[in-house]
Coordinates of N, CA and C in Angstrom, one line a residue:
M1 N -16.5 60.6 -4.0 CA -16.4 59.6 -3.0 C -16.6 58.2 -3.6
V2 N -17.6 58.1 -4.4 CA -17.9 56.8 -5.1 C -16.7 56.3 -5.9
Q3 N -16.1 57.3 -6.6 CA -15.0 56.9 -7.4 C -13.8 56.5 -6.5
S4 N -13.6 57.2 -5.4 CA -12.5 56.9 -4.5 C -12.7 55.5 -3.9
S5 N -14.0 55.2 -3.6 CA -14.3 53.8 -3.0 C -14.0 52.7 -4.0
R6 N -14.3 53.0 -5.3 CA -14.0 52.0 -6.3 C -12.5 51.8 -6.5
V7 N -11.8 52.9 -6.4 CA -10.4 52.8 -6.5 C -9.8 52.0 -5.4
A8 N -10.3 52.3 -4.2 CA -9.8 51.6 -3.0 C -10.1 50.1 -3.1
R9 N -11.3 49.8 -3.5 CA -11.6 48.3 -3.7 C -10.7 47.7 -4.7
A10 N -10.5 48.4 -5.8 CA -9.6 47.8 -6.8 C -8.2 47.6 -6.3
L11 N -7.7 48.6 -5.5 CA -6.4 48.4 -4.9 C -6.3 47.2 -3.9
V12 N -7.4 47.1 -3.1 CA -7.5 45.9 -2.2 C -7.4 44.6 -3.0
V13 N -8.2 44.5 -4.0 CA -8.3 43.3 -4.9 C -6.9 43.0 -5.5
A14 N -6.3 44.1 -6.0 CA -4.9 43.9 -6.6 C -3.9 43.4 -5.5
A15 N -4.0 44.0 -4.3 CA -3.1 43.6 -3.3 C -3.3 42.1 -2.9
V16 N -4.6 41.7 -2.8 CA -4.9 40.3 -2.5 C -4.4 39.4 -3.5
L17 N -4.6 39.7 -4.8 CA -4.1 38.9 -5.9 C -2.6 38.8 -5.9
A18 N -2.0 39.9 -5.7 CA -0.5 39.9 -5.6 C 0.0 39.1 -4.5
A19 N -0.6 39.2 -3.4 CA -0.2 38.3 -2.2 C -0.4 36.9 -2.5
G20 N -1.6 36.6 -3.1 CA -1.8 35.2 -3.5 C -0.8 34.7 -4.5
G21 N -0.5 35.5 -5.5 CA 0.5 35.1 -6.5 C 1.9 34.8 -5.8
A22 N 2.2 35.7 -4.9 CA 3.5 35.5 -4.2 C 3.5 34.2 -3.4
V23 N 2.4 33.9 -2.7 CA 2.3 32.7 -2.0 C 2.4 31.5 -2.9
A24 N 1.7 31.5 -4.0 CA 1.7 30.4 -5.0 C 3.1 30.2 -5.5
A25 N 3.8 31.3 -5.9 CA 5.1 31.3 -6.4 C 6.1 30.7 -5.4
S26 N 5.9 31.1 -4.1 CA 6.8 30.5 -3.1 C 6.5 29.0 -2.9
A27 N 5.2 28.6 -2.9 CA 4.9 27.2 -2.7 C 5.5 26.4 -3.9
W28 N 5.4 27.0 -5.1 CA 6.0 26.2 -6.3 C 7.5 26.1 -6.2
R29 N 8.1 27.1 -5.7 CA 9.6 27.0 -5.5 C 9.9 25.9 -4.4
R30 N 9.2 25.9 -3.4 CA 9.4 24.9 -2.3 C 9.1 23.5 -2.9
F31 N 8.1 23.4 -3.7 CA 7.8 22.1 -4.3 C 8.9 21.6 -5.2
R32 N 9.4 22.5 -6.1 CA 10.5 22.2 -7.0 C 11.7 21.8 -6.2
A33 N 12.0 22.5 -5.1 CA 13.2 22.2 -4.3 C 13.0 20.8 -3.7
R34 N 11.8 20.5 -3.2 CA 11.6 19.2 -2.6 C 11.7 18.1 -3.6
L35 N 11.2 18.3 -4.8 CA 11.4 17.3 -5.9 C 12.9 17.1 -6.2
K36 N 13.6 18.1 -6.3 CA 15.1 18.0 -6.5 C 15.8 17.2 -5.5
A37 N 15.4 17.5 -4.2 CA 16.0 16.8 -3.1 C 15.6 15.3 -3.1
N38 N 14.3 15.0 -3.5 CA 13.9 13.6 -3.6 C 14.6 12.9 -4.7
S39 N 14.8 13.6 -5.9 CA 15.6 13.0 -7.0 C 17.0 12.6 -6.5
L40 N 17.6 13.5 -5.7 CA 19.0 13.2 -5.2 C 18.9 12.0 -4.3
V41 N 17.9 11.8 -3.6 CA 17.7 10.6 -2.7 C 17.7 9.4 -3.6
L42 N 16.9 9.4 -4.7 CA 16.8 8.2 -5.5 C 18.1 8.0 -6.3
N43 N 18.8 9.1 -6.6 CA 20.1 8.9 -7.3 C 21.1 8.1 -6.5
E44 N 21.0 8.2 -5.2 CA 21.9 7.5 -4.3 C 21.6 6.0 -4.4
T45 N 20.4 5.6 -4.9 CA 20.1 4.2 -5.0 C 20.6 3.6 -6.3
L46 N 21.1 4.4 -7.3 CA 21.5 3.9 -8.6 C 22.6 2.8 -8.5
P47 N 23.7 3.1 -7.8 CA 24.7 2.0 -7.7 C 24.3 0.8 -6.9
V48 N 23.4 1.0 -6.0 CA 22.9 -0.1 -5.2 C 22.1 -1.1 -6.1
H49 N 21.2 -0.5 -6.8 CA 20.3 -1.4 -7.7 C 21.2 -2.0 -8.8
S50 N 22.1 -1.3 -9.4 CA 23.0 -1.8 -10.4 C 23.8 -3.0 -9.9
K51 N 24.4 -2.9 -8.7 CA 25.1 -3.9 -8.1 C 24.3 -5.2 -7.8
W52 N 23.0 -4.9 -7.4 CA 22.1 -6.0 -7.0 C 21.9 -6.8 -8.3
W53 N 21.6 -6.2 -9.4 CA 21.4 -6.9 -10.7 C 22.6 -7.6 -11.2
R54 N 23.8 -7.0 -11.0 CA 25.0 -7.7 -11.4 C 25.3 -8.9 -10.6
D55 N 25.0 -8.8 -9.3 CA 25.3 -10.0 -8.4 C 24.3 -11.1 -8.8
H56 N 23.0 -10.8 -9.1 CA 22.0 -11.8 -9.3 C 22.2 -12.4 -10.8
A57 N 22.9 -11.7 -11.6 CA 23.1 -12.2 -13.0 C 24.1 -13.4 -12.9
K58 N 24.8 -13.6 -11.8 CA 25.7 -14.7 -11.7 C 25.0 -16.0 -11.3
E59 N 23.8 -15.9 -10.8 CA 23.0 -17.1 -10.4 C 22.7 -17.9 -11.7
K60 N 22.8 -19.2 -11.5 CA 22.4 -20.1 -12.6 C 20.9 -20.4 -12.7
G61 N 20.5 -20.8 -13.9 CA 19.1 -21.1 -14.0 C 18.8 -21.9 -15.3
D62 N 17.7 -22.6 -15.3 CA 17.3 -23.4 -16.4 C 17.0 -22.5 -17.6
L63 N 16.4 -21.4 -17.4 CA 16.1 -20.4 -18.4 C 16.8 -19.1 -18.2
L64 N 17.0 -18.4 -19.3 CA 17.7 -17.1 -19.3 C 16.8 -16.0 -19.7
Y65 N 16.6 -15.0 -18.8 CA 15.8 -13.9 -19.1 C 16.7 -12.7 -19.2
V66 N 16.6 -11.9 -20.3 CA 17.5 -10.8 -20.5 C 16.6 -9.5 -20.7
A67 N 16.9 -8.5 -20.0 CA 16.1 -7.2 -20.1 C 17.0 -6.1 -20.7
I68 N 16.5 -5.4 -21.6 CA 17.1 -4.1 -22.1 C 16.2 -3.0 -21.7
G69 N 16.8 -1.9 -21.1 CA 16.0 -0.8 -20.7 C 16.8 0.3 -20.0
D70 N 16.1 1.0 -19.1 CA 16.6 2.2 -18.5 C 16.4 2.0 -17.0
S71 N 16.2 3.1 -16.3 CA 16.1 3.1 -14.8 C 14.8 2.3 -14.4
A72 N 13.8 2.3 -15.2 CA 12.6 1.5 -14.8 C 12.9 0.0 -14.7
A73 N 13.7 -0.5 -15.6 CA 14.1 -1.9 -15.5 C 15.0 -2.1 -14.3
Q74 N 15.8 -1.1 -14.0 CA 16.6 -1.2 -12.8 C 15.8 -1.2 -11.5
G75 N 14.6 -0.6 -11.6 CA 13.7 -0.5 -10.4 C 13.9 0.7 -9.6
I76 N 14.5 1.8 -10.1 CA 14.6 3.0 -9.4 C 13.3 3.5 -8.9
G77 N 13.1 3.8 -7.7 CA 11.8 4.2 -7.1 C 11.1 3.1 -6.4
A78 N 11.5 1.8 -6.7 CA 10.9 0.7 -6.0 C 11.5 0.5 -4.6
S79 N 10.9 -0.2 -3.7 CA 11.4 -0.4 -2.4 C 12.6 -1.4 -2.4
S80 N 12.8 -2.1 -3.5 CA 13.9 -3.0 -3.7 C 14.0 -3.3 -5.2
P81 N 15.2 -3.6 -5.7 CA 15.4 -3.8 -7.1 C 14.5 -4.9 -7.7
N82 N 14.2 -6.0 -6.9 CA 13.4 -7.0 -7.5 C 12.0 -6.7 -7.6
R83 N 11.6 -5.5 -7.1 CA 10.2 -5.0 -7.3 C 10.0 -4.2 -8.5
S84 N 11.1 -4.1 -9.3 CA 10.9 -3.4 -10.6 C 10.0 -4.4 -11.5
Y85 N 9.6 -3.9 -12.7 CA 8.8 -4.8 -13.5 C 9.6 -6.0 -13.9
V86 N 10.9 -5.8 -14.1 CA 11.8 -7.0 -14.4 C 11.7 -8.0 -13.3
G87 N 11.8 -7.6 -12.1 CA 11.7 -8.5 -11.0 C 10.4 -9.2 -10.9
V88 N 9.3 -8.4 -11.1 CA 8.0 -9.0 -11.0 C 7.8 -10.0 -12.2
L89 N 8.3 -9.7 -13.4 CA 8.1 -10.7 -14.5 C 9.0 -11.9 -14.3
A90 N 10.2 -11.7 -13.7 CA 11.0 -12.9 -13.4 C 10.3 -13.9 -12.4
D91 N 9.6 -13.3 -11.4 CA 8.8 -14.2 -10.5 C 7.7 -14.9 -11.3
E92 N 7.1 -14.2 -12.2 CA 6.0 -14.8 -13.0 C 6.5 -15.9 -13.9
I93 N 7.7 -15.7 -14.4 CA 8.3 -16.8 -15.3 C 8.6 -18.0 -14.5
R94 N 9.1 -17.8 -13.3 CA 9.4 -19.0 -12.4 C 8.1 -19.7 -12.0
A95 N 7.1 -18.9 -11.7 CA 5.8 -19.5 -11.3 C 5.1 -20.3 -12.4
V96 N 5.1 -19.7 -13.6 CA 4.4 -20.4 -14.7 C 5.2 -21.6 -15.2
T97 N 6.5 -21.5 -15.3 CA 7.3 -22.6 -15.9 C 7.7 -23.6 -14.8
G98 N 7.7 -23.2 -13.6 CA 8.2 -24.1 -12.5 C 9.7 -24.4 -12.6
R99 N 10.4 -23.5 -13.3 CA 11.9 -23.8 -13.6 C 12.7 -22.6 -13.0
T100 N 13.9 -22.9 -12.7 CA 14.8 -21.9 -12.2 C 15.2 -20.9 -13.3
L101 N 15.5 -19.7 -12.9 CA 15.7 -18.6 -13.9 C 16.9 -17.8 -13.6
R102 N 17.8 -17.5 -14.6 CA 18.8 -16.6 -14.5 C 18.4 -15.3 -15.1
V103 N 18.6 -14.2 -14.5 CA 18.1 -12.9 -15.0 C 19.4 -12.0 -15.3
V104 N 19.6 -11.6 -16.5 CA 20.6 -10.7 -16.9 C 19.9 -9.4 -17.2
N105 N 20.0 -8.4 -16.4 CA 19.4 -7.1 -16.6 C 20.4 -6.1 -17.1
L106 N 20.4 -5.9 -18.4 CA 21.4 -5.1 -19.1 C 21.1 -3.6 -19.0
S107 N 20.0 -3.3 -18.4 CA 19.5 -1.9 -18.4 C 20.5 -1.0 -17.6
V108 N 20.5 0.3 -18.0 CA 21.3 1.3 -17.4 C 20.4 2.6 -17.1
S109 N 20.5 3.0 -15.9 CA 19.7 4.2 -15.5 C 20.1 5.4 -16.4
G110 N 19.1 6.1 -16.9 CA 19.4 7.3 -17.8 C 19.5 6.9 -19.2
A111 N 19.5 5.6 -19.6 CA 19.7 5.2 -20.9 C 18.7 5.8 -21.9
T112 N 19.1 6.3 -23.0 CA 18.3 6.6 -24.2 C 18.4 5.5 -25.1
V113 N 17.7 5.5 -26.2 CA 17.8 4.5 -27.3 C 19.2 4.5 -27.8
E114 N 19.8 5.6 -28.0 CA 21.2 5.7 -28.6 C 22.2 5.0 -27.6
L115 N 22.0 5.3 -26.3 CA 22.9 4.7 -25.3 C 22.7 3.2 -25.2
A116 N 21.5 2.8 -25.3 CA 21.2 1.3 -25.3 C 21.9 0.6 -26.4
V117 N 21.9 1.2 -27.6 CA 22.6 0.7 -28.8 C 24.1 0.6 -28.5
R118 N 24.6 1.6 -27.9 CA 26.1 1.7 -27.6 C 26.5 0.8 -26.4
D119 N 25.7 0.7 -25.4 CA 26.2 0.1 -24.1 C 25.6 -1.3 -23.9
Q120 N 24.3 -1.5 -24.3 CA 23.6 -2.7 -24.0 C 23.6 -3.7 -25.1
L121 N 23.5 -3.3 -26.3 CA 23.4 -4.2 -27.5 C 24.6 -5.0 -27.7
P122 N 25.9 -4.5 -27.5 CA 27.0 -5.4 -27.7 C 27.1 -6.5 -26.7
R123 N 26.5 -6.3 -25.5 CA 26.5 -7.4 -24.5 C 25.3 -8.3 -24.8
F124 N 24.2 -7.8 -25.3 CA 23.1 -8.6 -25.6 C 23.4 -9.6 -26.7
V125 N 24.1 -9.3 -27.7 CA 24.3 -10.2 -28.9 C 25.2 -11.3 -28.5
K126 N 25.8 -11.3 -27.4 CA 26.7 -12.4 -26.9 C 25.9 -13.4 -26.2
L127 N 24.6 -13.2 -25.9 CA 23.8 -14.0 -25.1 C 22.7 -14.8 -26.0
S128 N 22.2 -15.8 -25.4 CA 21.2 -16.6 -26.1 C 20.0 -16.7 -25.2
P129 N 19.2 -15.6 -25.0 CA 18.1 -15.6 -24.0 C 16.9 -16.4 -24.4
D130 N 16.2 -17.0 -23.5 CA 15.0 -17.7 -23.7 C 13.8 -16.7 -23.6
I131 N 14.0 -15.6 -22.8 CA 12.9 -14.6 -22.7 C 13.6 -13.2 -22.8
V132 N 13.0 -12.3 -23.5 CA 13.6 -11.0 -23.7 C 12.5 -9.9 -23.6
T133 N 12.8 -8.9 -22.8 CA 11.9 -7.8 -22.7 C 12.7 -6.5 -23.0
V134 N 12.1 -5.6 -23.7 CA 12.7 -4.3 -24.0 C 11.7 -3.2 -23.7
A135 N 12.2 -2.2 -22.9 CA 11.4 -1.0 -22.6 C 12.4 0.1 -22.5
I136 N 12.5 0.9 -23.6 CA 13.5 1.9 -23.8 C 12.8 3.1 -24.5
G137 N 13.3 4.3 -24.3 CA 12.8 5.4 -25.1 C 12.2 6.6 -24.3
A138 N 11.9 6.3 -23.0 CA 11.3 7.4 -22.2 C 12.2 8.6 -22.0
N139 N 13.5 8.3 -21.9 CA 14.5 9.4 -21.7 C 14.8 10.1 -23.0
D140 N 14.3 9.6 -24.1 CA 14.5 10.4 -25.4 C 13.5 11.5 -25.5
I141 N 12.5 11.5 -24.7 CA 11.4 12.5 -24.9 C 11.9 13.9 -24.5
A142 N 12.8 14.0 -23.6 CA 13.3 15.3 -23.1 C 14.0 16.1 -24.2
L143 N 14.9 15.4 -25.0 CA 15.6 16.0 -26.1 C 15.2 15.2 -27.4
W144 N 13.9 15.4 -27.8 CA 13.3 14.6 -28.8 C 13.9 14.8 -30.2
D145 N 14.3 13.7 -30.7 CA 14.8 13.7 -32.1 C 14.3 12.5 -32.8
P146 N 13.2 12.6 -33.5 CA 12.5 11.4 -34.1 C 13.4 10.5 -35.0
A147 N 14.2 11.2 -35.8 CA 15.1 10.5 -36.7 C 16.1 9.6 -35.9
E148 N 16.7 10.3 -34.9 CA 17.7 9.5 -34.1 C 17.0 8.4 -33.3
F149 N 15.8 8.7 -32.8 CA 15.1 7.6 -32.1 C 14.8 6.4 -33.0
E150 N 14.4 6.7 -34.2 CA 14.1 5.6 -35.1 C 15.3 4.8 -35.5
R151 N 16.4 5.5 -35.7 CA 17.7 4.8 -36.1 C 18.1 3.8 -35.0
G152 N 18.0 4.3 -33.7 CA 18.3 3.4 -32.6 C 17.3 2.3 -32.4
I153 N 16.1 2.5 -32.6 CA 15.1 1.5 -32.4 C 15.3 0.4 -33.5
R154 N 15.6 0.8 -34.7 CA 15.9 -0.1 -35.8 C 17.1 -1.0 -35.5
E155 N 18.1 -0.4 -34.9 CA 19.3 -1.3 -34.6 C 19.0 -2.3 -33.5
I156 N 18.2 -1.8 -32.5 CA 17.9 -2.7 -31.4 C 17.0 -3.8 -31.8
F157 N 15.9 -3.5 -32.5 CA 14.9 -4.5 -32.9 C 15.5 -5.5 -33.9
A158 N 16.4 -5.0 -34.7 CA 17.0 -5.9 -35.7 C 17.9 -7.0 -35.0
A159 N 18.3 -6.7 -33.8 CA 19.2 -7.7 -33.0 C 18.3 -8.6 -32.2
L160 N 17.0 -8.4 -32.1 CA 16.2 -9.2 -31.2 C 15.7 -10.5 -31.8
P161 N 15.6 -11.5 -31.0 CA 14.9 -12.8 -31.5 C 13.5 -12.5 -31.7
S162 N 12.8 -13.4 -32.4 CA 11.4 -13.2 -32.8 C 10.5 -13.2 -31.5
H163 N 10.9 -13.9 -30.5 CA 10.1 -14.0 -29.3 C 10.2 -12.8 -28.3
A164 N 11.0 -11.8 -28.6 CA 11.2 -10.7 -27.7 C 9.9 -9.9 -27.6
L165 N 9.7 -9.4 -26.4 CA 8.5 -8.5 -26.1 C 9.0 -7.1 -26.0
V166 N 8.5 -6.2 -26.8 CA 9.0 -4.8 -26.7 C 7.8 -3.9 -26.3
A167 N 8.1 -3.0 -25.4 CA 7.0 -2.1 -24.8 C 7.0 -0.8 -25.6
D168 N 5.8 -0.2 -25.8 CA 5.8 1.1 -26.3 C 6.1 2.0 -25.1
L169 N 6.2 3.3 -25.3 CA 6.5 4.2 -24.2 C 5.3 4.4 -23.3
P170 N 5.5 4.7 -22.0 CA 4.4 4.9 -21.1 C 3.7 6.2 -21.3
Y171 N 2.6 6.3 -20.6 CA 1.8 7.6 -20.6 C 2.6 8.7 -19.9
F172 N 2.6 9.9 -20.5 CA 3.4 11.0 -19.9 C 2.5 12.1 -19.3
Y173 N 1.2 11.9 -19.4 CA 0.2 12.8 -18.7 C 0.1 14.2 -19.4
F174 N 1.2 14.9 -19.7 CA 1.1 16.2 -20.2 C 1.0 16.3 -21.7
P175 N 0.1 17.1 -22.3 CA -0.1 17.1 -23.8 C 1.2 17.3 -24.6
K176 N 2.0 18.2 -24.1 CA 3.3 18.5 -24.9 C 4.1 17.2 -25.0
N177 N 4.3 16.5 -23.9 CA 5.1 15.3 -24.0 C 4.3 14.2 -24.7
E178 N 3.0 14.1 -24.5 CA 2.2 13.1 -25.1 C 2.3 13.1 -26.7
R179 N 2.4 14.3 -27.2 CA 2.5 14.5 -28.7 C 3.8 13.8 -29.2
K180 N 4.9 14.0 -28.4 CA 6.1 13.3 -28.8 C 6.0 11.8 -28.6
V181 N 5.4 11.4 -27.5 CA 5.2 10.0 -27.2 C 4.4 9.3 -28.3
A182 N 3.4 10.0 -28.8 CA 2.6 9.4 -29.9 C 3.4 9.1 -31.1
V183 N 4.4 10.0 -31.5 CA 5.3 9.8 -32.6 C 6.2 8.6 -32.3
A184 N 6.8 8.6 -31.1 CA 7.7 7.6 -30.7 C 7.0 6.2 -30.7
N185 N 5.8 6.1 -30.2 CA 5.1 4.8 -30.2 C 4.7 4.4 -31.6
G186 N 4.4 5.3 -32.5 CA 4.2 5.0 -33.9 C 5.4 4.3 -34.5
I187 N 6.6 4.9 -34.2 CA 7.8 4.3 -34.7 C 8.0 2.9 -34.1
V188 N 7.8 2.8 -32.8 CA 8.0 1.5 -32.2 C 7.1 0.4 -32.8
R189 N 5.9 0.7 -33.0 CA 4.9 -0.3 -33.5 C 5.3 -0.6 -35.0
R190 N 5.6 0.4 -35.8 CA 5.9 0.2 -37.2 C 7.2 -0.7 -37.3
V191 N 8.2 -0.4 -36.6 CA 9.5 -1.1 -36.7 C 9.3 -2.5 -36.1
A192 N 8.5 -2.6 -35.1 CA 8.3 -4.0 -34.5 C 7.5 -4.8 -35.5
A193 N 6.5 -4.2 -36.2 CA 5.8 -5.0 -37.2 C 6.7 -5.5 -38.3
E194 N 7.7 -4.7 -38.7 CA 8.6 -5.1 -39.7 C 9.4 -6.4 -39.3
H195 N 9.7 -6.4 -38.0 CA 10.5 -7.6 -37.5 C 9.6 -8.6 -36.8
R196 N 8.3 -8.5 -36.9 CA 7.3 -9.4 -36.4 C 7.5 -9.6 -34.9
L197 N 7.7 -8.5 -34.2 CA 7.9 -8.5 -32.7 C 6.6 -8.2 -32.1
T198 N 6.3 -8.7 -30.9 CA 5.1 -8.4 -30.1 C 5.3 -7.1 -29.4
V199 N 4.4 -6.2 -29.5 CA 4.5 -4.9 -28.8 C 3.5 -5.0 -27.6
V200 N 4.0 -4.8 -26.4 CA 3.1 -4.8 -25.2 C 2.6 -3.4 -25.0
P201 N 1.3 -3.3 -24.6 CA 0.7 -1.9 -24.5 C 1.0 -1.2 -23.2
L202 N 2.2 -0.8 -23.0 CA 2.5 -0.1 -21.8 C 1.8 1.3 -21.7
H203 N 1.8 2.0 -22.8 CA 1.1 3.3 -22.8 C -0.3 3.2 -22.4
A204 N -1.0 2.2 -23.0 CA -2.5 2.1 -22.7 C -2.7 1.7 -21.3
E205 N -1.8 0.8 -20.8 CA -1.9 0.3 -19.4 C -1.7 1.4 -18.4
T206 N -0.7 2.2 -18.7 CA -0.4 3.3 -17.7 C -1.4 4.5 -17.9
K207 N -1.9 4.7 -19.1 CA -2.9 5.8 -19.3 C -4.2 5.4 -18.6
H208 N -4.5 4.1 -18.6 CA -5.8 3.6 -18.0 C -5.8 3.9 -16.5
Q209 N -4.7 4.1 -15.9 CA -4.6 4.4 -14.4 C -5.2 5.7 -14.1
G210 N -5.1 6.7 -15.0 CA -5.7 8.0 -14.9 C -5.1 8.8 -13.7
I211 N -5.8 9.8 -13.2 CA -5.3 10.6 -12.2 C -5.0 9.8 -10.9
P212 N -5.8 8.8 -10.5 CA -5.4 8.0 -9.3 C -4.0 7.4 -9.5
G213 N -3.7 7.0 -10.7 CA -2.3 6.5 -10.9 C -1.3 7.5 -10.7
M214 N -1.5 8.7 -11.1 CA -0.5 9.8 -10.9 C -0.3 10.0 -9.4
L215 N -1.4 9.8 -8.6 CA -1.3 10.1 -7.2 C -0.7 9.0 -6.4
T216 N -0.8 7.7 -6.9 CA -0.5 6.6 -6.1 C 0.6 5.7 -6.6
Q217 N 1.0 5.9 -7.8 CA 1.9 4.9 -8.5 C 3.3 5.5 -8.8
F218 N 3.6 6.6 -8.2 CA 4.9 7.2 -8.5 C 5.8 7.3 -7.2
A219 N 7.1 7.3 -7.4 CA 8.0 7.4 -6.3 C 8.1 8.9 -5.9
I220 N 9.0 9.2 -4.9 CA 9.0 10.5 -4.4 C 9.5 11.6 -5.3
D221 N 10.1 11.2 -6.4 CA 10.5 12.2 -7.4 C 9.4 12.5 -8.5
L222 N 8.3 11.8 -8.3 CA 7.1 12.0 -9.2 C 7.5 11.7 -10.7
F223 N 8.5 10.9 -10.9 CA 8.9 10.5 -12.3 C 9.0 8.9 -12.4
H224 N 9.7 8.3 -11.5 CA 9.9 6.9 -11.5 C 8.7 6.2 -10.8
P225 N 8.3 5.1 -11.3 CA 7.2 4.3 -10.6 C 7.6 3.9 -9.2
N226 N 6.6 3.6 -8.3 CA 6.9 3.0 -7.1 C 6.5 1.5 -7.2
D227 N 6.5 0.7 -6.1 CA 6.1 -0.7 -6.2 C 4.8 -0.9 -7.0
H228 N 3.8 -0.1 -6.6 CA 2.5 -0.3 -7.3 C 2.6 0.0 -8.8
G229 N 3.3 1.1 -9.1 CA 3.5 1.5 -10.5 C 4.2 0.4 -11.3
Y230 N 5.2 -0.2 -10.7 CA 6.0 -1.2 -11.4 C 5.1 -2.5 -11.7
R231 N 4.2 -2.7 -10.8 CA 3.3 -3.8 -11.0 C 2.4 -3.5 -12.2
V232 N 2.0 -2.3 -12.3 CA 1.2 -1.9 -13.5 C 2.0 -2.1 -14.8
W233 N 3.3 -1.7 -14.8 CA 4.2 -2.0 -15.9 C 4.2 -3.5 -16.2
A234 N 4.4 -4.3 -15.2 CA 4.5 -5.8 -15.4 C 3.1 -6.3 -15.9
N235 N 2.0 -5.7 -15.5 CA 0.7 -6.1 -16.0 C 0.6 -5.9 -17.5
A236 N 1.3 -4.9 -18.1 CA 1.3 -4.6 -19.5 C 2.0 -5.8 -20.3
F237 N 3.0 -6.3 -19.7 CA 3.7 -7.4 -20.3 C 3.0 -8.8 -20.1
A238 N 2.3 -8.9 -18.9 CA 1.9 -10.2 -18.4 C 1.1 -11.1 -19.4
P239 N 0.1 -10.6 -20.1 CA -0.7 -11.4 -21.0 C 0.2 -12.0 -22.1
S240 N 1.0 -11.2 -22.8 CA 1.8 -11.7 -23.9 C 2.9 -12.7 -23.3
L241 N 3.4 -12.3 -22.2 CA 4.4 -13.2 -21.6 C 3.9 -14.6 -21.2
A242 N 2.7 -14.6 -20.6 CA 2.1 -15.8 -20.2 C 1.8 -16.7 -21.4
A243 N 1.2 -16.1 -22.4 CA 0.9 -16.9 -23.6 C 2.2 -17.5 -24.2
Q244 N 3.2 -16.7 -24.2 CA 4.5 -17.2 -24.8 C 5.1 -18.3 -24.0
L245 N 5.0 -18.2 -22.7 CA 5.6 -19.2 -21.8 C 4.9 -20.5 -22.0
V246 N 3.6 -20.5 -22.1 CA 2.8 -21.7 -22.3 C 3.0 -22.3 -23.6
E247 N 3.2 -21.5 -24.6 CA 3.4 -22.0 -26.0 C 4.8 -22.5 -26.2
R248 N 5.8 -21.9 -25.6 CA 7.2 -22.3 -25.9 C 7.9 -23.2 -24.9
F249 N 7.3 -23.3 -23.7 CA 8.0 -24.1 -22.7 C 7.0 -25.1 -22.0
E250 N 7.5 -26.2 -21.6 CA 6.6 -27.1 -20.8 C 6.4 -26.5 -19.4
T251 N 5.2 -26.5 -19.0 CA 4.9 -25.9 -17.7 C 4.3 -27.1 -16.8
P252 N 4.2 -26.9 -15.5 CA 3.6 -27.9 -14.7 C 2.2 -28.4 -15.2
E253 N 1.4 -27.4 -15.7 CA 0.1 -27.7 -16.2 C 0.1 -28.6 -17.5
T254 N 1.1 -28.4 -18.3 CA 1.2 -29.1 -19.6 C 2.0 -30.3 -19.6
A255 N 2.8 -30.5 -18.5 CA 3.7 -31.7 -18.4 C 2.8 -33.0 -18.4
P256 N 3.3 -34.0 -19.1 CA 2.5 -35.3 -19.1 C 2.5 -36.0 -17.8

């Protein structure tokens, strides 16, 4: 009887665990399906954001700001394109310098370093920008090839003016990806040092946000930043950008 009771209890426990596992598996499938649906929603904004930046590139300005990047520079996940980190930095440049600004956002959603070399660099070298920001490489982590990444980074950085601000890769939260990011950021810093370019600490800034950042700073696809997240990205650039603007341009505060 005792043995039968133990067997019965074991069967009950096994049944409960199996049911719990089935519920968890079902919940995970629903979560993945919801993320996929949310990604499709954001994909529909790609042409909208791209057109917005193309239209605004036609505006004239005293200064020219050129951005190289991927969907983050486009502002995918933000409530509007100008709430991307590029838009936030553009507003900062106008505020600090008191001058009008033309923004040419060369970024392309989904761009890897290799695609930036192919698609963005030929357009970049035809321009003479006063301010340059580069944030590229996050899309390389999925199919990580360190040698290919470094080749592309070298081509991009070699084409940049000395005043360009280049970001390292953001925090990826999961250890497997973070190991790749550590290698990528080592390459970014090493090549930037060779060209005497300023590296802005995007990884440190996003990592500093911790778990609350994961919960509050991402769009509905849980990959792209939202408005709050893009402001964090802009904060990574802000100190170096402000110092450069004051040093290189006359501002209302420094005007005689």
